[in-house]
Short mmCIF file of C-alpha atoms in Angstrom, two decimals:
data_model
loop_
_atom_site.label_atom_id
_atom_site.label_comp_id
_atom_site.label_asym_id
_atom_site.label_seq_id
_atom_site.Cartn_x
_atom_site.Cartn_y
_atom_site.Cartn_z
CA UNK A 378 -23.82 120.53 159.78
CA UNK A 379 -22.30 117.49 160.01
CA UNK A 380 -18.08 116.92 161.08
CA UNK A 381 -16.25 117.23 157.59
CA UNK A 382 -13.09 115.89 158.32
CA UNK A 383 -9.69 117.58 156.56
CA UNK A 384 -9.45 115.23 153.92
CA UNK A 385 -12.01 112.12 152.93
CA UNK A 386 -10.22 108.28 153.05
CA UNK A 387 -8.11 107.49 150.44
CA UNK A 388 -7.83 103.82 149.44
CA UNK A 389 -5.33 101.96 147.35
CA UNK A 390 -7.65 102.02 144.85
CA UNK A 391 -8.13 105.70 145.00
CA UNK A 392 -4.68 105.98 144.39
CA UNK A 393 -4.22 103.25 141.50
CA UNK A 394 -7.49 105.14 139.59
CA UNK A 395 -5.08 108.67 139.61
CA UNK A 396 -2.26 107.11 137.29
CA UNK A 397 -1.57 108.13 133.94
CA UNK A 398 -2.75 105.49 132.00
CA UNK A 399 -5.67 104.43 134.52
CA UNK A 400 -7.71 107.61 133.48
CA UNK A 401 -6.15 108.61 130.08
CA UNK A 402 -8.31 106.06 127.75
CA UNK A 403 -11.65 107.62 129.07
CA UNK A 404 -10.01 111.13 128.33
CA UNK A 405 -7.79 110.95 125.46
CA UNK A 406 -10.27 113.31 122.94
CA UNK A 407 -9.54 116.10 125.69
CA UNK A 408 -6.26 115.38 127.20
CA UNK A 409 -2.78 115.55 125.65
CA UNK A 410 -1.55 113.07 123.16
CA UNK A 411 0.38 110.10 125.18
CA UNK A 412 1.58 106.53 124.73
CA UNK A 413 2.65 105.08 127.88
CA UNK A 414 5.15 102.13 127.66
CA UNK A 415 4.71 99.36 130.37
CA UNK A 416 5.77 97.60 132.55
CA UNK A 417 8.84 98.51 133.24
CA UNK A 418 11.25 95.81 133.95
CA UNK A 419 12.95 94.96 137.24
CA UNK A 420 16.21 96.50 136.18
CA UNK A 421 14.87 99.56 134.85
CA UNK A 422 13.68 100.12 138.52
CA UNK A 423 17.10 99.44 139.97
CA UNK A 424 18.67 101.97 138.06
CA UNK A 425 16.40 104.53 138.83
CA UNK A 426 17.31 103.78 141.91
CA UNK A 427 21.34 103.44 141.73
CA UNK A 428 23.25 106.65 142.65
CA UNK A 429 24.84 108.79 140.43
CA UNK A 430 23.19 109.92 137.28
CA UNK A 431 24.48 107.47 134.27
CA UNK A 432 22.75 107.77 131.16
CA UNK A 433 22.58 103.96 129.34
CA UNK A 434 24.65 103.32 126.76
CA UNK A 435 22.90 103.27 123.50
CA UNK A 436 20.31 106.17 124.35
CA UNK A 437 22.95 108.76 122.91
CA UNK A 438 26.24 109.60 121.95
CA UNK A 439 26.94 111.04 125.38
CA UNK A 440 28.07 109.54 129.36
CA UNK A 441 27.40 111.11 132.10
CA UNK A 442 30.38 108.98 134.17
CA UNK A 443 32.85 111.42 135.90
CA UNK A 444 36.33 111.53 133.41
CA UNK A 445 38.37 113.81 136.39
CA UNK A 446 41.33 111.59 135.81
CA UNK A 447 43.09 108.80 134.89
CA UNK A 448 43.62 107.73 138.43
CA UNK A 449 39.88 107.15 138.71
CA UNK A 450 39.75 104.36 135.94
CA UNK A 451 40.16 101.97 138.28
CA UNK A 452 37.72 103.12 140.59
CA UNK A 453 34.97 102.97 138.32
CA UNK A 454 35.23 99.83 137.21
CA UNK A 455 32.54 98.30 139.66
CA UNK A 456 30.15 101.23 138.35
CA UNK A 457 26.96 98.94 137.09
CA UNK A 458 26.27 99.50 132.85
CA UNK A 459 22.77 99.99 132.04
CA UNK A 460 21.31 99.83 128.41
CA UNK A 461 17.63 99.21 127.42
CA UNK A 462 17.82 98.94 123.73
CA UNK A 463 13.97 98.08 123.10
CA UNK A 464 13.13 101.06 125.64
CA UNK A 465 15.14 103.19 123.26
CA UNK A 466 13.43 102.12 120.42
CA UNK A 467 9.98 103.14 121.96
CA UNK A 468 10.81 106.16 123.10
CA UNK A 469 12.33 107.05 119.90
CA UNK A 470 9.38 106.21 118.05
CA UNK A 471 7.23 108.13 120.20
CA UNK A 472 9.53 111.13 119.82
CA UNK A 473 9.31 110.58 116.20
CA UNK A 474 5.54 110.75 116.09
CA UNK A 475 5.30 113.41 118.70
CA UNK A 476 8.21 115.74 117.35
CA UNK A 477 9.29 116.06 121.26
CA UNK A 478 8.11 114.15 124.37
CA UNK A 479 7.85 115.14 128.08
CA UNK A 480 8.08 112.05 130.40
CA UNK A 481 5.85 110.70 133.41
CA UNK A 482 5.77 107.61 135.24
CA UNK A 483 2.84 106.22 136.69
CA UNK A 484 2.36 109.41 138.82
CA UNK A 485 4.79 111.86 139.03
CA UNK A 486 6.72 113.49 136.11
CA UNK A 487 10.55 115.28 136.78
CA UNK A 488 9.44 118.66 136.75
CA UNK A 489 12.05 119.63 139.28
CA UNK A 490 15.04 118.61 136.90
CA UNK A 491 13.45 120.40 134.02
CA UNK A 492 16.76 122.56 134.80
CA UNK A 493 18.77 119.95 133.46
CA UNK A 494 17.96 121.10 129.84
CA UNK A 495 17.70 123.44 128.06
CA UNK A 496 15.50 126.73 129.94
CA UNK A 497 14.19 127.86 126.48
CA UNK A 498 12.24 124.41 126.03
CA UNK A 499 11.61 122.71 130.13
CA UNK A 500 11.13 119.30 130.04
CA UNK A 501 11.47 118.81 125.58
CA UNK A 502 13.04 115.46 124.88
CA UNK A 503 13.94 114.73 121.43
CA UNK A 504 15.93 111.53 122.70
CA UNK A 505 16.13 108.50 125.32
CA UNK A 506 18.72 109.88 126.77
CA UNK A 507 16.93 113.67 127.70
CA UNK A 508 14.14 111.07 129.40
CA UNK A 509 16.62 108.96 130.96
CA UNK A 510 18.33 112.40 132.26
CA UNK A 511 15.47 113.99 133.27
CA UNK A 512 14.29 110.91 135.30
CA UNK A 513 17.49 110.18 136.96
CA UNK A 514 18.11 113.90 138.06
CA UNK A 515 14.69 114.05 139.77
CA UNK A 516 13.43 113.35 142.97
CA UNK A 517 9.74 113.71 142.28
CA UNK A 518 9.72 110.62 140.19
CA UNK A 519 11.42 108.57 143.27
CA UNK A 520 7.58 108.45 144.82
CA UNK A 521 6.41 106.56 142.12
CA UNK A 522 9.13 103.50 142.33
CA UNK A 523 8.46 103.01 146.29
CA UNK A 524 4.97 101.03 146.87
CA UNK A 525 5.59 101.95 150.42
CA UNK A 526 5.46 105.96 149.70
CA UNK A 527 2.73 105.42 146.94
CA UNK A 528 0.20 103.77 149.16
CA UNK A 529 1.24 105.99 152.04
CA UNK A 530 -2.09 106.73 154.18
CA UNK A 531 -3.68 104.63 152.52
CA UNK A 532 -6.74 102.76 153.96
CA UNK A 533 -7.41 99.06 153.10
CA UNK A 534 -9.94 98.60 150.48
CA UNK A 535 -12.79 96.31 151.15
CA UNK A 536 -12.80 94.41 147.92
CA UNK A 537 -10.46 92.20 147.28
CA UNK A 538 -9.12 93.43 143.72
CA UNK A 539 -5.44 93.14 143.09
CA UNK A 540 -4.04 96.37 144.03
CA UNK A 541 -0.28 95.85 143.10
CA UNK A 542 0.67 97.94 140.55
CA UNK A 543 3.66 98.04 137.65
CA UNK A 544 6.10 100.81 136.95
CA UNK A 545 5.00 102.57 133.49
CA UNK A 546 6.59 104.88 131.68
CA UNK A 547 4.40 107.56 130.04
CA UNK A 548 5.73 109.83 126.89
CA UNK A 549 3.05 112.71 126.61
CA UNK A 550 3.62 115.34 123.27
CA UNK A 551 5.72 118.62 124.15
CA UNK A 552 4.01 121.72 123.83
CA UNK A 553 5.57 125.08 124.57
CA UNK A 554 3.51 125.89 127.53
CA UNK A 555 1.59 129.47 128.41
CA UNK A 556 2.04 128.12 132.66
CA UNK A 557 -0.70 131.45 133.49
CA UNK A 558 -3.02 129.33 131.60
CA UNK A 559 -2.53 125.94 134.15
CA UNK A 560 -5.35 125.98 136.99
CA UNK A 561 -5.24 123.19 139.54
CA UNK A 562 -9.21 122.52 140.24
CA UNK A 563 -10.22 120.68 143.62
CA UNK A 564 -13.55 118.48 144.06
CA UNK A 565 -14.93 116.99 146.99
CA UNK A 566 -17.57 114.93 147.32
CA UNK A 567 -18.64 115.57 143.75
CA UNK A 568 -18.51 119.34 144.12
CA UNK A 569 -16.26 121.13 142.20
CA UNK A 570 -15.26 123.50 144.89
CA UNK A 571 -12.50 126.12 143.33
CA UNK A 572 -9.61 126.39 140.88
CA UNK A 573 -6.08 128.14 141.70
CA UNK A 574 -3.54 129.12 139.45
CA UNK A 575 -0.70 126.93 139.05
CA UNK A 576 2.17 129.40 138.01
CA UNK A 577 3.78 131.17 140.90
CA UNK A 578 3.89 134.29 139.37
CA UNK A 579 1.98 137.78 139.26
CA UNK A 580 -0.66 137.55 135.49
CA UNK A 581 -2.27 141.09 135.49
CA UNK A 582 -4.98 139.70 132.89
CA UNK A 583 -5.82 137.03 135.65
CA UNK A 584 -7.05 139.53 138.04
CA UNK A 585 -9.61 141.28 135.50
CA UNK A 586 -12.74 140.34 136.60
CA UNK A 587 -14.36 139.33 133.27
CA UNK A 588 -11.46 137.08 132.72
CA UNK A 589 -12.04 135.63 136.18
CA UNK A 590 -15.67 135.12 135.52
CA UNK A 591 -15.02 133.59 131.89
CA UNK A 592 -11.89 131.08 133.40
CA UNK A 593 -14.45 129.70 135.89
CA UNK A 594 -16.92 129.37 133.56
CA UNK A 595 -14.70 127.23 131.37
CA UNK A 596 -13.21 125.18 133.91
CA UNK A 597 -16.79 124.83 135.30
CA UNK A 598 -18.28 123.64 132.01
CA UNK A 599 -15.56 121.57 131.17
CA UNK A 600 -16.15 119.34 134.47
CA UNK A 601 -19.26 118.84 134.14
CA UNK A 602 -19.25 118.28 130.49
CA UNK A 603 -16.05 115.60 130.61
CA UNK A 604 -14.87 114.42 134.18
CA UNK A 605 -17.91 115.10 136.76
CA UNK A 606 -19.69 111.65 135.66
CA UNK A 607 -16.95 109.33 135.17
CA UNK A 608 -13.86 110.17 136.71
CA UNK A 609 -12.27 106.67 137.94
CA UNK A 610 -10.64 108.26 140.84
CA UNK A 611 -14.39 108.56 143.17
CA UNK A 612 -15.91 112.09 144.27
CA UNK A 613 -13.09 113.13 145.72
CA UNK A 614 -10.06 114.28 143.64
CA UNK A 615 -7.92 117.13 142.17
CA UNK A 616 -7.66 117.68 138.40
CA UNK A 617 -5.40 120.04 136.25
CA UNK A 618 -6.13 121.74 133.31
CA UNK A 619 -4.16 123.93 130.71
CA UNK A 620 -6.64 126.41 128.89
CA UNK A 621 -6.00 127.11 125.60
CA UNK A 622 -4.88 130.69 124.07
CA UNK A 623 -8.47 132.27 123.73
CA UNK A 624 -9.48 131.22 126.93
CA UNK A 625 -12.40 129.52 126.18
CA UNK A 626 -11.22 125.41 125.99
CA UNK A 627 -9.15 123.47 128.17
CA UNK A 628 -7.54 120.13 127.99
CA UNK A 629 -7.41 117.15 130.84
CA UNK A 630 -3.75 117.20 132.20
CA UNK A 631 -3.47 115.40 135.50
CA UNK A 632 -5.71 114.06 137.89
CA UNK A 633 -4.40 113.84 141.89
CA UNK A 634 -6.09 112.38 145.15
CA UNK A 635 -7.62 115.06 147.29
CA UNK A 636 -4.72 114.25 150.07
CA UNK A 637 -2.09 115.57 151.62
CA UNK A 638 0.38 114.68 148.85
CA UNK A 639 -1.53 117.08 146.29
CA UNK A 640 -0.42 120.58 146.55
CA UNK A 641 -3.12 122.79 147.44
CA UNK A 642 -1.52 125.54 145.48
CA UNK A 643 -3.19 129.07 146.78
CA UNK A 644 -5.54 127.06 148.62
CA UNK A 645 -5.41 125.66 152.14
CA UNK A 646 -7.03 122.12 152.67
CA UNK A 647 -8.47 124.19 155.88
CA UNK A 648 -9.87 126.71 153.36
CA UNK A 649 -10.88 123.89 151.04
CA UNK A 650 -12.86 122.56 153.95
CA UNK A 651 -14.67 125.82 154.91
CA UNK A 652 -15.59 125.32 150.74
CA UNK A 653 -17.42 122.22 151.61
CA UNK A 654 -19.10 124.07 154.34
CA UNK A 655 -20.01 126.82 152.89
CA UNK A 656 -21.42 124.69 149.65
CA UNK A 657 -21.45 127.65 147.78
CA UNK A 658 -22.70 127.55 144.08
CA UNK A 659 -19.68 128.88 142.41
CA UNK A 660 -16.43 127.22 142.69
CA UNK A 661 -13.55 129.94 144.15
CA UNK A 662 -10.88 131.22 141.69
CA UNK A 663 -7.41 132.03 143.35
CA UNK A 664 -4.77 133.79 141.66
CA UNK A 665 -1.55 135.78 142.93
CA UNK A 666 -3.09 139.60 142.77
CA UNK A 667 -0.39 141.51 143.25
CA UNK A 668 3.45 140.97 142.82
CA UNK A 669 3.88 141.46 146.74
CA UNK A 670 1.58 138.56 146.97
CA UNK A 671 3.52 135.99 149.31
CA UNK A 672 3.19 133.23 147.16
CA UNK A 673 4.58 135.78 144.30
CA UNK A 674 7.77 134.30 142.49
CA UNK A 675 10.66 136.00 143.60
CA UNK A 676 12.86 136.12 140.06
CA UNK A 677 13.83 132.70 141.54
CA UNK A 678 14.12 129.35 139.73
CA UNK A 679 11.31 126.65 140.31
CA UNK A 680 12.21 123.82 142.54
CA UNK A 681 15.73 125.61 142.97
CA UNK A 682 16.46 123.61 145.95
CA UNK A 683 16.67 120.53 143.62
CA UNK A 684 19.72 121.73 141.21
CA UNK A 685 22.83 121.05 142.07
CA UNK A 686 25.65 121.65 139.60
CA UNK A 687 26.09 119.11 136.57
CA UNK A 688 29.59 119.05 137.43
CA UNK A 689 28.59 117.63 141.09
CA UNK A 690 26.38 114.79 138.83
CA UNK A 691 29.20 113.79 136.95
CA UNK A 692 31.56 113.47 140.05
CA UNK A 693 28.46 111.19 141.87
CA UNK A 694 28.21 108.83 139.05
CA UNK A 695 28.37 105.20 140.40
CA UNK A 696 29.61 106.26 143.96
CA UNK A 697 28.19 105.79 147.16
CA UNK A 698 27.27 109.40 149.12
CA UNK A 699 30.66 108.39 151.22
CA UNK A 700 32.75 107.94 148.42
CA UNK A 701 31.10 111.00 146.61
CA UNK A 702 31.98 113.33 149.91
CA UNK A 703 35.59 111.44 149.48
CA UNK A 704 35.65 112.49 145.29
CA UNK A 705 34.70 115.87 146.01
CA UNK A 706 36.74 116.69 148.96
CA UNK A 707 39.92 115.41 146.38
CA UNK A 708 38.55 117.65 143.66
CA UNK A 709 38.45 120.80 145.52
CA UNK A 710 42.07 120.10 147.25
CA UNK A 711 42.88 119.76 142.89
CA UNK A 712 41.20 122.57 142.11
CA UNK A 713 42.63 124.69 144.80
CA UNK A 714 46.27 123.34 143.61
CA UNK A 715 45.60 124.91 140.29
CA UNK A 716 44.75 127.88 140.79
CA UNK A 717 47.42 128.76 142.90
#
């Protein structure tokens, strides 16, 4: 057989055909409900960007702007105001037809701040402000404002197709999610070649081998049935799917390049590559089979190296990481005072 290297090239285009709203229209009848709102304007951008976590004024009855003490009035006076009234106004009506919205930019979505509300509903945002939280307290979401890190290993493409791109904001409807039913599926070079579970955790039903049988059969099925034909993104790609309760539909959720920035999950890209090699008929199914499994959750938050306390966001509102290490230092030399 012939060298297979680790991963195919990936080309800007590649990469542009994997956003939201790129692939959505050819699978909205099996994908979840989304408007996306775009483009996003230049100062939008820049206060993604901006430190601290500020939430605009208008989004909500709430700031987000440190209030330690009076002392610090005049401090903050150079903080830059944000608001983006007609961005409020679209994600309110989008709340209002959706009940509650999870947010997404052209790429990457904030699921390492879901921490920032509520555990009992991850990611639900019933106003601008929850998005505008959730964006600002995430550093997924950073990828997708950089068109240095976007393109990044990127191969020129031979046409010559504009391949600049605009910041979008995407508002999909919130669902209460079953996470043992979200499968990440890999295909290479228009071979679907397995499926792993997404969820880090132990699902004894997932190891039954009937189950196993009938989850590959649906993911199979629904491949070939929606995406295998006309998926923008080439023959090379990742795709996620949720299956529904009874195990036997699934809906379109994300699609990823096959690269190095797509988590392989339970997979290797080494063992996805012995896949291509072996070309067997029957795409792989990996699952965590036993709660000693080392990929096993250990009764420990998702994406816990991201949180940080919301006291610590409040105190780095509007300040540079200098004068944030100055504002802290202060705050535990007041704290300390007190409490003696």
């Amino acid at each position: 057989m012939s060298f297979i290297p680790l991963f195919p090239p990936l080309t800007r285009s590649n990469v542009l055909a994997c956003q939201l709203s790129s692939w959505y229209p050819l699978f909205a009848s099996v994908s979840i409900k989304t408007v996306t709102i775009r483009p996003l304007d230049t100062e939008f951008r820049n206060y993604l960007l901006a430190d601290g976590v500020q939430i605009p004024q208008g989004s909500e009855d709430i700031t987000a702007r440190s209030g330690l003490s009076d002392d610090e009035s005049d401090e903050e006076e150079d903080v830059p105001s944000y608001a983006f009234p007609a961005l409020d106004a679209s994600i309110r009506k989008a709340v209002a037809a959706f009940g509650a919205v999870f947010p997404k930019l052209n790429w990457s979505s904030p699921k390492d701040a879901a921490w920032m509300l509520p555990q009992s509903s991850p990611l639900k945002c019933t106003s601008p402000a929850d998005v505008y939280l959730l964006l600002k307290s995430s550093d997924f979401v950073n990828h997708d404002v950089d068109p240095a890190t976007v393109f990044e290993g990127c191969q020129e493409d031979t046409d010559e197709k504009d391949m600049n791109y605009e910041l979008e904001l995407s508002l999909r409807k919130w669902y209460a999610i079953d996470r043992s039913r979200e499968f990440r599926c890999f295909v290479r070079d228009n071979v679907l070649l397995g499926a792993s579970q997404r969820d880090s955790n132990y699902y004894e039903y997932l190891n039954d081998p009937q189950t196993q049988e009938s989850v590959l059969g649906v993911i199979d099925h629904f491949w070939r049935e929606n995406i295998m034909e006309r998926c923008p993104a080439g023959p090379h790609y990742a795709f996620d799917l949720l299956l529904t309760r009874d195990l036997c539909r699934a809906h379109l959720v994300d699609i990823n390049p096959f690269a190095p920035r797509t988590d392989p999950l339970l997979f290797t890209y080494e063992e996805l590559q012995d896949l291509v090699r072996g070309a067997t008929p029957r795409p792989k199914l990996a699952v965590i089979d036993s709660a000693a499994h080392v990929d096993a959750a250990r009764n420990a938050p998702t994406f816990q190296h991201n949180m940080v306390p919301l006291e610590a966001l409040h105190l780095a509102a509007g300040r540079t990481p200098h004068d944030f290490n100055d504002a802290l230092v202060e705050e535990i030399r007041r704290s300390a005072a007190e409490g003696a």
